[in-house]
JSON list of C-alpha atoms in Angstrom, two decimals:
[
{"chain": "T", "resi": 3, "resn": "MET", "atom": "CA", "xyz": [62.51, 46.21, -37.12]},
{"chain": "T", "resi": 4, "resn": "LYS", "atom": "CA", "xyz": [63.27, 49.93, -37.34]},
{"chain": "T", "resi": 5, "resn": "LYS", "atom": "CA", "xyz": [63.98, 51.75, -40.60]},
{"chain": "T", "resi": 6, "resn": "ILE", "atom": "CA", "xyz": [65.14, 55.36, -40.71]},
{"chain": "T", "resi": 7, "resn": "LEU", "atom": "CA", "xyz": [64.63, 56.75, -44.21]},
{"chain": "T", "resi": 8, "resn": "VAL", "atom": "CA", "xyz": [66.07, 60.21, -44.92]},
{"chain": "T", "resi": 9, "resn": "GLU", "atom": "CA", "xyz": [64.61, 61.80, -48.03]},
{"chain": "T", "resi": 10, "resn": "PRO", "atom": "CA", "xyz": [66.08, 64.84, -49.82]},
{"chain": "T", "resi": 11, "resn": "ARG", "atom": "CA", "xyz": [62.94, 66.99, -49.62]},
{"chain": "T", "resi": 12, "resn": "ASP", "atom": "CA", "xyz": [59.28, 67.14, -48.60]},
{"chain": "T", "resi": 13, "resn": "GLY", "atom": "CA", "xyz": [58.08, 65.73, -51.91]},
{"chain": "T", "resi": 14, "resn": "SER", "atom": "CA", "xyz": [60.23, 62.64, -51.48]},
{"chain": "T", "resi": 15, "resn": "VAL", "atom": "CA", "xyz": [58.76, 62.07, -48.01]},
{"chain": "T", "resi": 16, "resn": "VAL", "atom": "CA", "xyz": [55.30, 62.19, -49.58]},
{"chain": "T", "resi": 17, "resn": "SER", "atom": "CA", "xyz": [56.33, 59.72, -52.29]},
{"chain": "T", "resi": 18, "resn": "CYS", "atom": "CA", "xyz": [57.95, 57.34, -49.79]},
{"chain": "T", "resi": 19, "resn": "LEU", "atom": "CA", "xyz": [54.89, 57.46, -47.54]},
{"chain": "T", "resi": 20, "resn": "SER", "atom": "CA", "xyz": [52.59, 56.80, -50.52]},
{"chain": "T", "resi": 21, "resn": "ASN", "atom": "CA", "xyz": [54.60, 53.74, -51.54]},
{"chain": "T", "resi": 22, "resn": "ILE", "atom": "CA", "xyz": [54.62, 52.22, -48.06]},
{"chain": "T", "resi": 23, "resn": "LEU", "atom": "CA", "xyz": [50.88, 52.76, -47.63]},
{"chain": "T", "resi": 24, "resn": "GLN", "atom": "CA", "xyz": [50.04, 51.27, -51.02]},
{"chain": "T", "resi": 25, "resn": "THR", "atom": "CA", "xyz": [52.17, 48.19, -50.29]},
{"chain": "T", "resi": 26, "resn": "SER", "atom": "CA", "xyz": [50.63, 47.88, -46.83]},
{"chain": "T", "resi": 27, "resn": "ALA", "atom": "CA", "xyz": [47.10, 48.02, -48.25]},
{"chain": "T", "resi": 28, "resn": "GLU", "atom": "CA", "xyz": [47.94, 45.29, -50.77]},
{"chain": "T", "resi": 29, "resn": "GLU", "atom": "CA", "xyz": [49.36, 43.11, -47.97]},
{"chain": "T", "resi": 30, "resn": "ALA", "atom": "CA", "xyz": [46.24, 43.65, -45.88]},
{"chain": "T", "resi": 31, "resn": "PHE", "atom": "CA", "xyz": [43.87, 42.79, -48.73]},
{"chain": "T", "resi": 32, "resn": "ALA", "atom": "CA", "xyz": [45.69, 39.50, -49.26]},
{"chain": "T", "resi": 33, "resn": "SER", "atom": "CA", "xyz": [44.40, 38.26, -45.90]},
{"chain": "T", "resi": 34, "resn": "SER", "atom": "CA", "xyz": [41.53, 40.57, -44.91]},
{"chain": "T", "resi": 35, "resn": "ASP", "atom": "CA", "xyz": [38.54, 42.40, -46.32]},
{"chain": "T", "resi": 36, "resn": "THR", "atom": "CA", "xyz": [39.71, 45.74, -44.98]},
{"chain": "T", "resi": 37, "resn": "PHE", "atom": "CA", "xyz": [42.81, 47.85, -44.44]},
{"chain": "T", "resi": 38, "resn": "LYS", "atom": "CA", "xyz": [42.77, 49.33, -40.93]},
{"chain": "T", "resi": 39, "resn": "VAL", "atom": "CA", "xyz": [44.71, 52.56, -40.49]},
{"chain": "T", "resi": 40, "resn": "GLY", "atom": "CA", "xyz": [45.13, 54.73, -37.39]},
{"chain": "T", "resi": 41, "resn": "LEU", "atom": "CA", "xyz": [45.45, 58.47, -38.04]},
{"chain": "T", "resi": 42, "resn": "SER", "atom": "CA", "xyz": [47.07, 61.24, -36.03]},
{"chain": "T", "resi": 43, "resn": "GLY", "atom": "CA", "xyz": [46.59, 64.98, -36.36]},
{"chain": "T", "resi": 44, "resn": "GLY", "atom": "CA", "xyz": [48.86, 67.97, -36.77]},
{"chain": "T", "resi": 45, "resn": "SER", "atom": "CA", "xyz": [51.22, 68.29, -39.74]},
{"chain": "T", "resi": 46, "resn": "LEU", "atom": "CA", "xyz": [50.55, 64.67, -40.71]},
{"chain": "T", "resi": 47, "resn": "ILE", "atom": "CA", "xyz": [47.15, 65.70, -42.10]},
{"chain": "T", "resi": 48, "resn": "LEU", "atom": "CA", "xyz": [48.69, 67.82, -44.84]},
{"chain": "T", "resi": 49, "resn": "LEU", "atom": "CA", "xyz": [51.30, 65.16, -45.65]},
{"chain": "T", "resi": 50, "resn": "LEU", "atom": "CA", "xyz": [48.54, 62.59, -46.10]},
{"chain": "T", "resi": 51, "resn": "ALA", "atom": "CA", "xyz": [46.47, 65.01, -48.17]},
{"chain": "T", "resi": 52, "resn": "GLN", "atom": "CA", "xyz": [49.43, 65.05, -50.58]},
{"chain": "T", "resi": 53, "resn": "SER", "atom": "CA", "xyz": [50.29, 61.33, -50.29]},
{"chain": "T", "resi": 54, "resn": "LEU", "atom": "CA", "xyz": [46.98, 59.51, -50.49]},
{"chain": "T", "resi": 55, "resn": "PRO", "atom": "CA", "xyz": [45.83, 60.76, -53.93]},
{"chain": "T", "resi": 56, "resn": "ASN", "atom": "CA", "xyz": [48.95, 59.09, -55.40]},
{"chain": "T", "resi": 57, "resn": "ILE", "atom": "CA", "xyz": [47.85, 55.63, -54.24]},
{"chain": "T", "resi": 58, "resn": "LYS", "atom": "CA", "xyz": [46.11, 53.14, -56.52]},
{"chain": "T", "resi": 59, "resn": "THR", "atom": "CA", "xyz": [43.89, 51.02, -54.30]},
{"chain": "T", "resi": 60, "resn": "ASP", "atom": "CA", "xyz": [40.36, 49.89, -53.56]},
{"chain": "T", "resi": 61, "resn": "TRP", "atom": "CA", "xyz": [39.50, 52.83, -51.33]},
{"chain": "T", "resi": 62, "resn": "SER", "atom": "CA", "xyz": [36.18, 51.30, -50.30]},
{"chain": "T", "resi": 63, "resn": "ARG", "atom": "CA", "xyz": [38.10, 48.74, -48.22]},
{"chain": "T", "resi": 64, "resn": "TRP", "atom": "CA", "xyz": [40.00, 51.29, -46.13]},
{"chain": "T", "resi": 65, "resn": "ASN", "atom": "CA", "xyz": [38.86, 52.06, -42.57]},
{"chain": "T", "resi": 66, "resn": "PHE", "atom": "CA", "xyz": [40.27, 55.06, -40.73]},
{"chain": "T", "resi": 67, "resn": "PHE", "atom": "CA", "xyz": [40.57, 55.18, -36.94]},
{"chain": "T", "resi": 68, "resn": "PHE", "atom": "CA", "xyz": [42.03, 57.88, -34.73]},
{"chain": "T", "resi": 69, "resn": "CYS", "atom": "CA", "xyz": [45.15, 57.25, -32.64]},
{"chain": "T", "resi": 70, "resn": "ASP", "atom": "CA", "xyz": [43.88, 60.09, -30.51]},
{"chain": "T", "resi": 71, "resn": "GLU", "atom": "CA", "xyz": [41.15, 62.67, -30.78]},
{"chain": "T", "resi": 72, "resn": "ARG", "atom": "CA", "xyz": [40.12, 65.86, -29.05]},
{"chain": "T", "resi": 73, "resn": "VAL", "atom": "CA", "xyz": [36.69, 65.70, -27.41]},
{"chain": "T", "resi": 74, "resn": "VAL", "atom": "CA", "xyz": [35.28, 68.69, -29.29]},
{"chain": "T", "resi": 75, "resn": "PRO", "atom": "CA", "xyz": [32.53, 69.17, -31.89]},
{"chain": "T", "resi": 76, "resn": "PHE", "atom": "CA", "xyz": [33.46, 68.00, -35.39]},
{"chain": "T", "resi": 77, "resn": "ASP", "atom": "CA", "xyz": [33.15, 71.55, -36.73]},
{"chain": "T", "resi": 78, "resn": "SER", "atom": "CA", "xyz": [35.76, 72.81, -34.24]},
{"chain": "T", "resi": 79, "resn": "ASN", "atom": "CA", "xyz": [39.20, 73.70, -35.58]},
{"chain": "T", "resi": 80, "resn": "ASP", "atom": "CA", "xyz": [40.56, 71.35, -32.90]},
{"chain": "T", "resi": 81, "resn": "SER", "atom": "CA", "xyz": [38.74, 68.27, -34.27]},
{"chain": "T", "resi": 82, "resn": "THR", "atom": "CA", "xyz": [41.19, 65.91, -35.95]},
{"chain": "T", "resi": 83, "resn": "TYR", "atom": "CA", "xyz": [38.32, 64.20, -37.77]},
{"chain": "T", "resi": 84, "resn": "GLY", "atom": "CA", "xyz": [37.06, 67.58, -38.92]},
{"chain": "T", "resi": 85, "resn": "GLU", "atom": "CA", "xyz": [40.47, 68.38, -40.40]},
{"chain": "T", "resi": 86, "resn": "TYR", "atom": "CA", "xyz": [40.65, 65.06, -42.24]},
{"chain": "T", "resi": 87, "resn": "LYS", "atom": "CA", "xyz": [37.09, 65.49, -43.50]},
{"chain": "T", "resi": 88, "resn": "SER", "atom": "CA", "xyz": [37.91, 68.86, -45.05]},
{"chain": "T", "resi": 89, "resn": "ASN", "atom": "CA", "xyz": [41.33, 67.81, -46.39]},
{"chain": "T", "resi": 90, "resn": "LEU", "atom": "CA", "xyz": [40.63, 64.28, -47.69]},
{"chain": "T", "resi": 91, "resn": "ILE", "atom": "CA", "xyz": [36.99, 63.76, -48.60]},
{"chain": "T", "resi": 92, "resn": "GLY", "atom": "CA", "xyz": [36.63, 64.83, -52.21]},
{"chain": "T", "resi": 93, "resn": "LYS", "atom": "CA", "xyz": [40.34, 64.31, -52.94]},
{"chain": "T", "resi": 94, "resn": "ILE", "atom": "CA", "xyz": [40.11, 60.53, -52.73]},
{"chain": "T", "resi": 95, "resn": "PRO", "atom": "CA", "xyz": [36.97, 58.37, -53.13]},
{"chain": "T", "resi": 96, "resn": "ILE", "atom": "CA", "xyz": [36.19, 57.76, -49.47]},
{"chain": "T", "resi": 97, "resn": "THR", "atom": "CA", "xyz": [33.10, 58.49, -47.39]},
{"chain": "T", "resi": 98, "resn": "GLU", "atom": "CA", "xyz": [32.52, 59.77, -43.88]},
{"chain": "T", "resi": 99, "resn": "ASP", "atom": "CA", "xyz": [31.35, 56.29, -42.88]},
{"chain": "T", "resi": 100, "resn": "GLN", "atom": "CA", "xyz": [34.88, 54.95, -43.39]},
{"chain": "T", "resi": 101, "resn": "PHE", "atom": "CA", "xyz": [36.08, 57.06, -40.46]},
{"chain": "T", "resi": 102, "resn": "ILE", "atom": "CA", "xyz": [35.48, 55.46, -37.06]},
{"chain": "T", "resi": 103, "resn": "LYS", "atom": "CA", "xyz": [34.74, 58.59, -35.07]},
{"chain": "T", "resi": 104, "resn": "ILE", "atom": "CA", "xyz": [34.34, 59.46, -31.42]},
{"chain": "T", "resi": 105, "resn": "ASN", "atom": "CA", "xyz": [31.03, 60.66, -30.01]},
{"chain": "T", "resi": 106, "resn": "PRO", "atom": "CA", "xyz": [31.93, 64.28, -29.25]},
{"chain": "T", "resi": 107, "resn": "ASP", "atom": "CA", "xyz": [28.84, 64.76, -27.07]},
{"chain": "T", "resi": 108, "resn": "LEU", "atom": "CA", "xyz": [30.20, 62.44, -24.36]},
{"chain": "T", "resi": 109, "resn": "SER", "atom": "CA", "xyz": [32.69, 63.08, -21.59]},
{"chain": "T", "resi": 110, "resn": "ALA", "atom": "CA", "xyz": [36.24, 61.96, -22.30]},
{"chain": "T", "resi": 111, "resn": "GLU", "atom": "CA", "xyz": [35.70, 58.93, -20.06]},
{"chain": "T", "resi": 112, "resn": "ASP", "atom": "CA", "xyz": [32.53, 57.84, -21.85]},
{"chain": "T", "resi": 113, "resn": "ALA", "atom": "CA", "xyz": [33.95, 58.72, -25.28]},
{"chain": "T", "resi": 114, "resn": "ALA", "atom": "CA", "xyz": [36.90, 56.39, -24.61]},
{"chain": "T", "resi": 115, "resn": "LYS", "atom": "CA", "xyz": [34.59, 53.52, -23.58]},
{"chain": "T", "resi": 116, "resn": "ASP", "atom": "CA", "xyz": [32.38, 54.16, -26.60]},
{"chain": "T", "resi": 117, "resn": "TYR", "atom": "CA", "xyz": [35.41, 54.14, -28.91]},
{"chain": "T", "resi": 118, "resn": "ILE", "atom": "CA", "xyz": [36.49, 50.76, -27.57]},
{"chain": "T", "resi": 119, "resn": "LYS", "atom": "CA", "xyz": [33.01, 49.44, -28.43]},
{"chain": "T", "resi": 120, "resn": "LYS", "atom": "CA", "xyz": [33.28, 50.85, -31.95]},
{"chain": "T", "resi": 121, "resn": "MET", "atom": "CA", "xyz": [36.71, 49.26, -32.39]},
{"chain": "T", "resi": 122, "resn": "SER", "atom": "CA", "xyz": [35.35, 45.90, -31.19]},
{"chain": "T", "resi": 123, "resn": "VAL", "atom": "CA", "xyz": [33.30, 45.69, -34.39]},
{"chain": "T", "resi": 124, "resn": "PHE", "atom": "CA", "xyz": [36.58, 45.45, -36.32]},
{"chain": "T", "resi": 125, "resn": "PHE", "atom": "CA", "xyz": [38.84, 43.61, -33.87]},
{"chain": "T", "resi": 126, "resn": "PRO", "atom": "CA", "xyz": [38.31, 40.56, -31.64]},
{"chain": "T", "resi": 127, "resn": "PRO", "atom": "CA", "xyz": [37.32, 41.90, -28.19]},
{"chain": "T", "resi": 128, "resn": "ASP", "atom": "CA", "xyz": [39.44, 39.38, -26.30]},
{"chain": "T", "resi": 129, "resn": "ARG", "atom": "CA", "xyz": [42.84, 40.45, -27.61]},
{"chain": "T", "resi": 130, "resn": "VAL", "atom": "CA", "xyz": [44.76, 43.65, -28.30]},
{"chain": "T", "resi": 131, "resn": "PRO", "atom": "CA", "xyz": [43.85, 45.20, -31.68]},
{"chain": "T", "resi": 132, "resn": "CYS", "atom": "CA", "xyz": [46.36, 44.69, -34.46]},
{"chain": "T", "resi": 133, "resn": "PHE", "atom": "CA", "xyz": [46.25, 47.63, -36.86]},
{"chain": "T", "resi": 134, "resn": "ASP", "atom": "CA", "xyz": [47.72, 47.30, -40.33]},
{"chain": "T", "resi": 135, "resn": "VAL", "atom": "CA", "xyz": [49.27, 50.76, -40.06]},
{"chain": "T", "resi": 136, "resn": "LEU", "atom": "CA", "xyz": [49.41, 53.46, -37.40]},
{"chain": "T", "resi": 137, "resn": "LEU", "atom": "CA", "xyz": [50.42, 56.89, -38.68]},
{"chain": "T", "resi": 138, "resn": "LEU", "atom": "CA", "xyz": [51.93, 58.71, -35.75]},
{"chain": "T", "resi": 139, "resn": "GLY", "atom": "CA", "xyz": [52.63, 62.37, -35.25]},
{"chain": "T", "resi": 140, "resn": "LEU", "atom": "CA", "xyz": [55.57, 63.67, -33.23]},
{"chain": "T", "resi": 141, "resn": "GLY", "atom": "CA", "xyz": [55.13, 66.52, -30.76]},
{"chain": "T", "resi": 142, "resn": "PRO", "atom": "CA", "xyz": [57.99, 68.96, -30.06]},
{"chain": "T", "resi": 143, "resn": "ASP", "atom": "CA", "xyz": [58.22, 67.46, -26.56]},
{"chain": "T", "resi": 144, "resn": "GLY", "atom": "CA", "xyz": [58.36, 63.90, -27.92]},
{"chain": "T", "resi": 145, "resn": "HIS", "atom": "CA", "xyz": [54.71, 63.10, -27.27]},
{"chain": "T", "resi": 146, "resn": "ILE", "atom": "CA", "xyz": [52.75, 60.72, -29.48]},
{"chain": "T", "resi": 147, "resn": "CYS", "atom": "CA", "xyz": [48.97, 60.45, -29.72]},
{"chain": "T", "resi": 148, "resn": "SER", "atom": "CA", "xyz": [47.92, 62.10, -26.44]},
{"chain": "T", "resi": 149, "resn": "LEU", "atom": "CA", "xyz": [50.61, 60.31, -24.44]},
{"chain": "T", "resi": 150, "resn": "PHE", "atom": "CA", "xyz": [52.78, 63.04, -22.95]},
{"chain": "T", "resi": 151, "resn": "PRO", "atom": "CA", "xyz": [56.18, 62.81, -21.21]},
{"chain": "T", "resi": 152, "resn": "GLY", "atom": "CA", "xyz": [55.87, 61.73, -17.60]},
{"chain": "T", "resi": 153, "resn": "HIS", "atom": "CA", "xyz": [52.10, 61.11, -17.81]},
{"chain": "T", "resi": 154, "resn": "LYS", "atom": "CA", "xyz": [50.59, 58.15, -15.96]},
{"chain": "T", "resi": 155, "resn": "LEU", "atom": "CA", "xyz": [48.85, 56.93, -19.15]},
{"chain": "T", "resi": 156, "resn": "LEU", "atom": "CA", "xyz": [52.24, 55.80, -20.45]},
{"chain": "T", "resi": 157, "resn": "ASN", "atom": "CA", "xyz": [51.97, 52.95, -17.93]},
{"chain": "T", "resi": 158, "resn": "GLU", "atom": "CA", "xyz": [48.46, 51.81, -18.93]},
{"chain": "T", "resi": 159, "resn": "ALA", "atom": "CA", "xyz": [48.76, 48.11, -19.70]},
{"chain": "T", "resi": 160, "resn": "SER", "atom": "CA", "xyz": [45.24, 46.80, -20.30]},
{"chain": "T", "resi": 161, "resn": "LEU", "atom": "CA", "xyz": [42.83, 49.36, -21.79]},
{"chain": "T", "resi": 162, "resn": "TRP", "atom": "CA", "xyz": [42.86, 49.94, -25.55]},
{"chain": "T", "resi": 163, "resn": "VAL", "atom": "CA", "xyz": [41.73, 53.56, -25.34]},
{"chain": "T", "resi": 164, "resn": "CYS", "atom": "CA", "xyz": [41.97, 55.95, -22.41]},
{"chain": "T", "resi": 165, "resn": "PRO", "atom": "CA", "xyz": [40.57, 59.37, -21.60]},
{"chain": "T", "resi": 166, "resn": "ILE", "atom": "CA", "xyz": [42.80, 62.28, -20.69]},
{"chain": "T", "resi": 167, "resn": "ASN", "atom": "CA", "xyz": [41.41, 65.42, -19.09]},
{"chain": "T", "resi": 168, "resn": "ASP", "atom": "CA", "xyz": [44.69, 67.10, -18.14]},
{"chain": "T", "resi": 169, "resn": "SER", "atom": "CA", "xyz": [46.42, 67.32, -21.51]},
{"chain": "T", "resi": 170, "resn": "PRO", "atom": "CA", "xyz": [49.29, 69.82, -21.23]},
{"chain": "T", "resi": 171, "resn": "LYS", "atom": "CA", "xyz": [48.44, 70.86, -24.76]},
{"chain": "T", "resi": 172, "resn": "PRO", "atom": "CA", "xyz": [44.93, 72.28, -25.27]},
{"chain": "T", "resi": 173, "resn": "PRO", "atom": "CA", "xyz": [42.22, 71.21, -25.61]},
{"chain": "T", "resi": 174, "resn": "SER", "atom": "CA", "xyz": [42.59, 69.35, -22.34]},
{"chain": "T", "resi": 175, "resn": "SER", "atom": "CA", "xyz": [39.95, 66.61, -22.91]},
{"chain": "T", "resi": 176, "resn": "ARG", "atom": "CA", "xyz": [40.95, 63.86, -25.32]},
{"chain": "T", "resi": 177, "resn": "ILE", "atom": "CA", "xyz": [40.99, 60.13, -25.90]},
{"chain": "T", "resi": 178, "resn": "THR", "atom": "CA", "xyz": [44.11, 58.23, -26.89]},
{"chain": "T", "resi": 179, "resn": "PHE", "atom": "CA", "xyz": [45.34, 54.81, -27.90]},
{"chain": "T", "resi": 180, "resn": "THR", "atom": "CA", "xyz": [47.62, 53.26, -25.30]},
{"chain": "T", "resi": 181, "resn": "LEU", "atom": "CA", "xyz": [51.11, 51.83, -25.82]},
{"chain": "T", "resi": 182, "resn": "PRO", "atom": "CA", "xyz": [49.93, 48.17, -25.90]},
{"chain": "T", "resi": 183, "resn": "VAL", "atom": "CA", "xyz": [47.75, 48.99, -28.93]},
{"chain": "T", "resi": 184, "resn": "ILE", "atom": "CA", "xyz": [50.44, 51.10, -30.60]},
{"chain": "T", "resi": 185, "resn": "ASN", "atom": "CA", "xyz": [53.11, 48.44, -30.18]},
{"chain": "T", "resi": 186, "resn": "ASN", "atom": "CA", "xyz": [50.83, 45.68, -31.49]},
{"chain": "T", "resi": 187, "resn": "ALA", "atom": "CA", "xyz": [50.54, 47.28, -34.95]},
{"chain": "T", "resi": 188, "resn": "LYS", "atom": "CA", "xyz": [51.98, 45.65, -38.05]},
{"chain": "T", "resi": 189, "resn": "LYS", "atom": "CA", "xyz": [53.53, 48.97, -39.05]},
{"chain": "T", "resi": 190, "resn": "CYS", "atom": "CA", "xyz": [54.07, 52.23, -37.14]},
{"chain": "T", "resi": 191, "resn": "ILE", "atom": "CA", "xyz": [55.06, 55.16, -39.31]},
{"chain": "T", "resi": 192, "resn": "PHE", "atom": "CA", "xyz": [56.42, 58.57, -38.37]},
{"chain": "T", "resi": 193, "resn": "ALA", "atom": "CA", "xyz": [56.66, 60.99, -41.30]},
{"chain": "T", "resi": 194, "resn": "VAL", "atom": "CA", "xyz": [58.38, 64.18, -40.13]},
{"chain": "T", "resi": 195, "resn": "THR", "atom": "CA", "xyz": [59.56, 67.20, -42.09]},
{"chain": "T", "resi": 196, "resn": "GLY", "atom": "CA", "xyz": [61.21, 70.49, -41.23]},
{"chain": "T", "resi": 197, "resn": "SER", "atom": "CA", "xyz": [64.07, 71.69, -39.07]},
{"chain": "T", "resi": 198, "resn": "SER", "atom": "CA", "xyz": [61.77, 72.53, -36.15]},
{"chain": "T", "resi": 199, "resn": "LYS", "atom": "CA", "xyz": [61.63, 68.80, -35.34]},
{"chain": "T", "resi": 200, "resn": "ALA", "atom": "CA", "xyz": [65.37, 68.16, -35.79]},
{"chain": "T", "resi": 201, "resn": "GLU", "atom": "CA", "xyz": [66.28, 68.53, -32.11]},
{"chain": "T", "resi": 202, "resn": "ILE", "atom": "CA", "xyz": [63.57, 66.19, -30.80]},
{"chain": "T", "resi": 203, "resn": "ILE", "atom": "CA", "xyz": [64.40, 63.67, -33.58]},
{"chain": "T", "resi": 204, "resn": "LYS", "atom": "CA", "xyz": [68.01, 63.61, -32.38]},
{"chain": "T", "resi": 205, "resn": "ARG", "atom": "CA", "xyz": [66.92, 63.18, -28.75]},
{"chain": "T", "resi": 206, "resn": "ILE", "atom": "CA", "xyz": [64.78, 60.18, -29.67]},
{"chain": "T", "resi": 207, "resn": "LEU", "atom": "CA", "xyz": [66.76, 58.38, -32.37]},
{"chain": "T", "resi": 208, "resn": "GLN", "atom": "CA", "xyz": [70.32, 59.20, -31.37]},
{"chain": "T", "resi": 209, "resn": "ASP", "atom": "CA", "xyz": [70.36, 60.12, -27.69]},
{"chain": "T", "resi": 210, "resn": "LYS", "atom": "CA", "xyz": [67.66, 57.51, -27.00]},
{"chain": "T", "resi": 211, "resn": "GLU", "atom": "CA", "xyz": [65.92, 59.59, -24.33]},
{"chain": "T", "resi": 212, "resn": "ASN", "atom": "CA", "xyz": [63.02, 57.80, -22.69]},
{"chain": "T", "resi": 213, "resn": "LEU", "atom": "CA", "xyz": [60.35, 59.95, -24.34]},
{"chain": "T", "resi": 214, "resn": "PRO", "atom": "CA", "xyz": [56.94, 58.62, -25.44]},
{"chain": "T", "resi": 215, "resn": "ALA", "atom": "CA", "xyz": [57.99, 58.45, -29.09]},
{"chain": "T", "resi": 216, "resn": "ALA", "atom": "CA", "xyz": [61.03, 56.35, -28.16]},
{"chain": "T", "resi": 217, "resn": "ARG", "atom": "CA", "xyz": [58.68, 53.81, -26.59]},
{"chain": "T", "resi": 218, "resn": "VAL", "atom": "CA", "xyz": [57.09, 53.02, -29.95]},
{"chain": "T", "resi": 219, "resn": "GLN", "atom": "CA", "xyz": [58.64, 49.61, -30.56]},
{"chain": "T", "resi": 220, "resn": "PRO", "atom": "CA", "xyz": [56.23, 47.28, -32.38]},
{"chain": "T", "resi": 221, "resn": "HIS", "atom": "CA", "xyz": [56.60, 43.77, -30.93]},
{"chain": "T", "resi": 222, "resn": "ASN", "atom": "CA", "xyz": [56.19, 41.89, -34.19]},
{"chain": "T", "resi": 223, "resn": "GLY", "atom": "CA", "xyz": [55.94, 44.72, -36.67]},
{"chain": "T", "resi": 224, "resn": "GLU", "atom": "CA", "xyz": [57.94, 47.38, -38.46]},
{"chain": "T", "resi": 225, "resn": "LEU", "atom": "CA", "xyz": [58.76, 50.91, -37.38]},
{"chain": "T", "resi": 226, "resn": "TYR", "atom": "CA", "xyz": [59.43, 53.56, -40.01]},
{"chain": "T", "resi": 227, "resn": "TRP", "atom": "CA", "xyz": [60.87, 57.02, -39.50]},
{"chain": "T", "resi": 228, "resn": "ILE", "atom": "CA", "xyz": [60.52, 58.91, -42.80]},
{"chain": "T", "resi": 229, "resn": "LEU", "atom": "CA", "xyz": [62.41, 62.18, -42.47]},
{"chain": "T", "resi": 230, "resn": "ASP", "atom": "CA", "xyz": [63.43, 64.97, -44.78]},
{"chain": "T", "resi": 231, "resn": "GLU", "atom": "CA", "xyz": [67.00, 66.25, -44.56]},
{"chain": "T", "resi": 232, "resn": "ALA", "atom": "CA", "xyz": [65.97, 69.22, -42.43]},
{"chain": "T", "resi": 233, "resn": "ALA", "atom": "CA", "xyz": [64.35, 67.00, -39.78]},
{"chain": "T", "resi": 234, "resn": "ALA", "atom": "CA", "xyz": [67.35, 64.64, -39.83]},
{"chain": "T", "resi": 235, "resn": "LYS", "atom": "CA", "xyz": [70.04, 67.31, -39.80]},
{"chain": "T", "resi": 236, "resn": "PHE", "atom": "CA", "xyz": [71.30, 66.56, -36.27]},
{"chain": "T", "resi": 237, "resn": "LEU", "atom": "CA", "xyz": [71.48, 62.80, -36.74]},
{"chain": "T", "resi": 238, "resn": "GLY", "atom": "CA", "xyz": [75.00, 61.44, -36.98]},
{"chain": "T", "resi": 239, "resn": "THR", "atom": "CA", "xyz": [76.47, 64.43, -35.17]},
{"chain": "T", "resi": 240, "resn": "ALA", "atom": "CA", "xyz": [77.95, 64.52, -31.71]}
]
């Protein structure tokens, strides 16, 4: 099920995202000890820094994973975990231990294998992980996670996490969730603001180009596109 929600301004996107996450956490706690969330980087970090403090929840039961991560030291400006650490810890009552992090000292190949092992603590190893929520960013070329247009990793069918050493966007070495994991989530959420994303939004949602973001189609879950009016300005036009 796909829902496209167009909000009048940035603040409404934040409020909508907060409400969906709070409801999702409550649903998860009804059947599980923990709420498992996949995070992406980029502009989503600042949106979440505004959204999450609004949520009333048992924060100790949240676990944060990374839909993709750059294989760089945590103190690098390119580290997605590093950005979340500086933007979230202290604003909401969570600890570093609640983030399931890569080992940045490994190669991308070994970091991907190690991340699968870390995920196996939380998910049965004999089936595809089912996240409660995946928060996905949208690149200007339509990429999601570190799955780029035309890249062979888009066809990966069995591995949960893959390395990439030829990312067209630096830094080149990363790990990324694969489409089978993404499309097995209970909820996938894009929260996108600003006119700079309006053209790629139109190409995905209206023109239905076969870009990575268009291939996010949860099998048994829900797909949300939360947009402000600027990001949605080309929708509904010829």
